[in-house]
CSV table of C-alpha atoms in Angstrom, one decimal:
chain,number,residue,atom,x,y,z
A,18,UNK,CA,184.6,79.3,48.4
A,19,UNK,CA,185.6,79.5,52.8
A,20,UNK,CA,182.9,81.7,55.2
A,21,UNK,CA,184.8,81.9,58.7
A,22,UNK,CA,184.7,85.3,61.0
A,23,UNK,CA,188.3,87.4,59.5
A,24,UNK,CA,185.6,86.9,55.8
A,25,UNK,CA,182.6,87.6,57.6
A,26,UNK,CA,184.9,91.0,58.8
A,27,UNK,CA,186.1,91.9,54.9
A,28,UNK,CA,181.9,91.2,54.4
A,29,UNK,CA,180.6,93.9,56.3
A,30,UNK,CA,183.7,95.8,55.6
A,31,UNK,CA,182.1,96.1,52.1
A,32,UNK,CA,177.8,95.9,53.1
A,33,UNK,CA,180.0,99.7,55.2
A,34,UNK,CA,180.0,101.6,51.8
A,35,UNK,CA,176.4,102.1,50.0
A,36,UNK,CA,175.3,102.9,54.1
A,37,UNK,CA,178.1,105.4,54.2
A,38,UNK,CA,177.5,106.5,50.6
A,39,UNK,CA,173.6,106.6,50.7
A,40,UNK,CA,174.2,108.9,54.0
A,41,UNK,CA,175.2,111.9,52.3
A,42,UNK,CA,171.7,111.6,50.3
A,43,UNK,CA,169.1,111.2,53.3
A,44,UNK,CA,167.0,114.8,53.5
A,45,UNK,CA,168.3,117.4,55.5
A,46,UNK,CA,165.3,116.6,57.8
A,47,UNK,CA,166.9,113.4,58.8
A,48,UNK,CA,170.0,114.0,59.7
A,49,UNK,CA,172.1,117.3,60.2
A,50,UNK,CA,175.0,118.1,57.5
A,51,UNK,CA,177.1,117.3,61.1
A,52,UNK,CA,175.5,114.9,61.8
A,53,UNK,CA,175.6,113.5,57.8
A,54,UNK,CA,179.2,113.9,58.4
A,55,UNK,CA,180.7,112.9,62.0
A,56,UNK,CA,177.8,109.0,60.7
A,57,UNK,CA,179.5,108.5,58.0
A,58,UNK,CA,183.0,109.1,59.8
A,59,UNK,CA,182.1,106.6,62.8
A,60,UNK,CA,181.1,103.7,59.3
A,61,UNK,CA,184.8,104.5,57.5
A,62,UNK,CA,186.5,104.3,60.8
A,63,UNK,CA,184.8,101.3,61.3
A,64,UNK,CA,185.8,99.4,58.4
A,65,UNK,CA,189.4,100.6,59.1
A,66,UNK,CA,189.7,98.7,61.7
A,67,UNK,CA,187.9,96.0,60.2
A,68,UNK,CA,191.1,95.7,58.2
A,69,UNK,CA,193.4,95.6,60.9
A,70,UNK,CA,190.9,92.6,62.8
A,71,UNK,CA,190.3,90.3,59.8
A,72,UNK,CA,193.9,90.5,59.1
A,73,UNK,CA,194.7,89.9,62.9
A,74,UNK,CA,191.5,87.5,63.6
A,75,UNK,CA,192.9,85.1,60.2
A,76,UNK,CA,196.5,84.8,61.5
A,77,UNK,CA,195.1,84.2,65.4
A,78,UNK,CA,192.4,81.6,64.5
A,79,UNK,CA,194.9,80.1,61.6
A,80,UNK,CA,191.8,81.2,59.2
A,81,UNK,CA,194.0,82.8,56.5
A,82,UNK,CA,192.2,82.1,52.5
A,83,UNK,CA,193.3,82.1,49.2
A,84,UNK,CA,190.6,84.0,49.8
A,85,UNK,CA,190.6,86.0,52.7
A,86,UNK,CA,193.6,87.4,50.1
A,87,UNK,CA,192.0,88.1,47.8
A,88,UNK,CA,188.8,89.9,49.4
A,89,UNK,CA,190.9,92.3,52.1
A,90,UNK,CA,192.3,94.2,50.0
A,91,UNK,CA,188.9,94.3,46.8
A,92,UNK,CA,187.0,95.7,50.6
A,93,UNK,CA,190.2,98.7,50.9
A,94,UNK,CA,190.1,99.6,47.4
A,95,UNK,CA,186.5,99.7,47.1
A,96,UNK,CA,185.7,101.7,50.5
A,97,UNK,CA,188.7,104.6,50.0
A,98,UNK,CA,187.4,105.1,46.1
A,99,UNK,CA,183.3,105.7,47.8
A,100,UNK,CA,185.5,108.2,50.1
A,101,UNK,CA,187.0,109.7,47.8
A,102,UNK,CA,184.7,109.4,45.1
A,103,UNK,CA,181.7,111.0,48.3
A,104,UNK,CA,185.2,113.9,49.4
A,105,UNK,CA,185.3,114.9,45.8
A,106,UNK,CA,181.0,115.3,45.1
A,107,UNK,CA,181.9,117.9,47.8
A,108,UNK,CA,184.5,119.6,47.4
A,109,UNK,CA,187.3,118.5,50.4
A,110,UNK,CA,189.5,116.6,48.4
A,111,UNK,CA,191.2,117.6,45.7
A,112,UNK,CA,190.8,115.3,41.9
A,113,UNK,CA,194.5,114.8,41.3
A,114,UNK,CA,194.3,113.5,44.8
A,115,UNK,CA,191.5,111.4,43.6
A,116,UNK,CA,193.0,110.3,40.0
A,117,UNK,CA,196.4,109.6,42.1
A,118,UNK,CA,195.3,107.2,44.9
A,119,UNK,CA,192.4,105.5,42.3
A,120,UNK,CA,194.2,105.5,39.7
A,121,UNK,CA,197.4,103.8,41.5
A,122,UNK,CA,195.2,101.0,42.5
A,123,UNK,CA,194.3,100.6,38.9
A,124,UNK,CA,197.2,100.5,37.6
A,125,UNK,CA,198.9,97.9,40.9
A,126,UNK,CA,195.5,95.5,41.0
A,127,UNK,CA,196.7,95.4,37.3
A,128,UNK,CA,199.8,94.7,38.0
A,129,UNK,CA,199.7,92.0,40.0
A,130,UNK,CA,197.1,90.5,37.5
A,131,UNK,CA,200.2,90.9,34.8
A,132,UNK,CA,202.3,89.3,37.2
A,133,UNK,CA,201.0,86.5,38.5
A,134,UNK,CA,199.7,84.9,34.0
A,135,UNK,CA,203.6,85.7,33.9
A,136,UNK,CA,204.6,83.1,37.6
A,137,UNK,CA,206.2,86.5,39.6
A,138,UNK,CA,203.6,87.3,41.0
A,139,UNK,CA,205.6,87.5,44.7
A,140,UNK,CA,207.5,90.5,43.1
A,141,UNK,CA,204.5,92.8,43.0
A,142,UNK,CA,203.9,91.1,47.0
A,143,UNK,CA,202.7,93.1,49.2
A,144,UNK,CA,205.8,95.4,50.3
A,145,UNK,CA,205.6,98.1,54.2
A,146,UNK,CA,205.7,101.2,51.7
A,147,UNK,CA,201.8,99.5,49.9
A,148,UNK,CA,200.8,99.2,54.1
A,149,UNK,CA,202.1,103.0,54.5
A,150,UNK,CA,199.8,103.9,51.5
A,151,UNK,CA,196.7,102.9,53.0
A,152,UNK,CA,197.4,103.4,56.6
A,153,UNK,CA,197.6,107.8,55.6
A,154,UNK,CA,194.5,106.9,53.4
A,155,UNK,CA,193.4,105.5,56.0
A,156,UNK,CA,194.5,108.2,58.2
A,157,UNK,CA,193.6,111.1,55.7
A,158,UNK,CA,189.7,109.7,54.9
A,159,UNK,CA,188.2,110.6,58.5
A,160,UNK,CA,189.2,114.4,58.4
A,161,UNK,CA,188.1,114.7,55.5
A,162,UNK,CA,185.1,113.4,56.2
A,163,UNK,CA,184.0,114.7,59.2
A,164,UNK,CA,185.3,118.5,57.9
A,165,UNK,CA,185.0,120.6,61.2
A,166,UNK,CA,186.3,121.6,64.5
A,167,UNK,CA,187.3,119.1,67.1
A,168,UNK,CA,188.5,120.4,70.5
A,169,UNK,CA,187.9,124.4,69.4
A,170,UNK,CA,190.7,123.8,68.0
A,171,UNK,CA,192.2,121.0,65.5
A,172,UNK,CA,190.9,121.7,62.2
A,173,UNK,CA,190.3,118.9,60.5
A,174,UNK,CA,189.6,119.5,56.6
A,175,UNK,CA,192.9,121.1,57.2
A,176,UNK,CA,194.9,118.1,58.9
A,177,UNK,CA,192.5,116.1,56.5
A,178,UNK,CA,194.2,117.8,53.7
A,179,UNK,CA,197.8,117.2,54.4
A,180,UNK,CA,197.1,113.9,55.2
A,181,UNK,CA,196.5,113.1,51.9
A,182,UNK,CA,197.8,114.8,50.1
A,183,UNK,CA,200.7,112.9,52.2
A,184,UNK,CA,199.0,109.6,51.1
A,185,UNK,CA,198.8,110.8,48.1
A,186,UNK,CA,202.3,110.6,48.1
A,187,UNK,CA,203.0,107.8,50.0
A,188,UNK,CA,200.8,106.5,47.1
A,189,UNK,CA,203.0,107.3,43.9
A,190,UNK,CA,205.7,105.9,45.6
A,191,UNK,CA,203.8,102.8,46.2
A,192,UNK,CA,203.6,102.9,42.1
A,193,UNK,CA,206.8,103.0,41.7
A,194,UNK,CA,208.6,101.0,43.8
A,195,UNK,CA,206.0,98.5,42.2
A,196,UNK,CA,206.5,98.7,38.5
A,197,UNK,CA,210.5,99.1,40.0
A,198,UNK,CA,210.1,94.9,41.3
A,199,UNK,CA,208.0,94.5,37.9
A,200,UNK,CA,210.3,96.3,35.1
A,201,UNK,CA,213.3,93.0,35.6
A,202,UNK,CA,210.0,90.3,34.6
A,203,UNK,CA,208.3,92.3,31.6
A,204,UNK,CA,211.2,93.5,30.5
A,205,UNK,CA,212.0,90.2,29.2
A,206,UNK,CA,208.0,88.5,28.8
A,207,UNK,CA,206.6,91.5,26.2
A,208,UNK,CA,206.2,91.2,23.0
């Protein structure tokens, strides 16, 4: 397993997950609800920035690796799923949103594994719609975590809800896109 700066950043993103979740289980005497929301938001935004940074550095420093290509999307999925479960527990996101996003991730991960076994993994390689989906999720979730009013007028809960609904639409769209791309290979190989 290679170890370099981009992979270290990806591992750091994974390490942020338990911290982000644990913040909401600290006693109110340690952190106020606002501070919990703020610190969780900061951790999530940090993780989202490292998602971009690790890929940029891997390309720039010519340190791309198969392990990094495996770990990066796993870290993305874990941080998004953890945040969604926290938000679901706090009634800040609807069950259907969490099911759509987490269900899509499981479905497409399984599809990619199966397509790789068939020797057709490139047909379901990451596409722009998948990147848009991830970006939409990484923008929506901080608003829902913060759950406050900014600048006296920006209702983060409302904006976050609209954004996560948009992210859910992109999530479904990307799932159907990848399923459609895989359909010719799957139709010819099914027992």
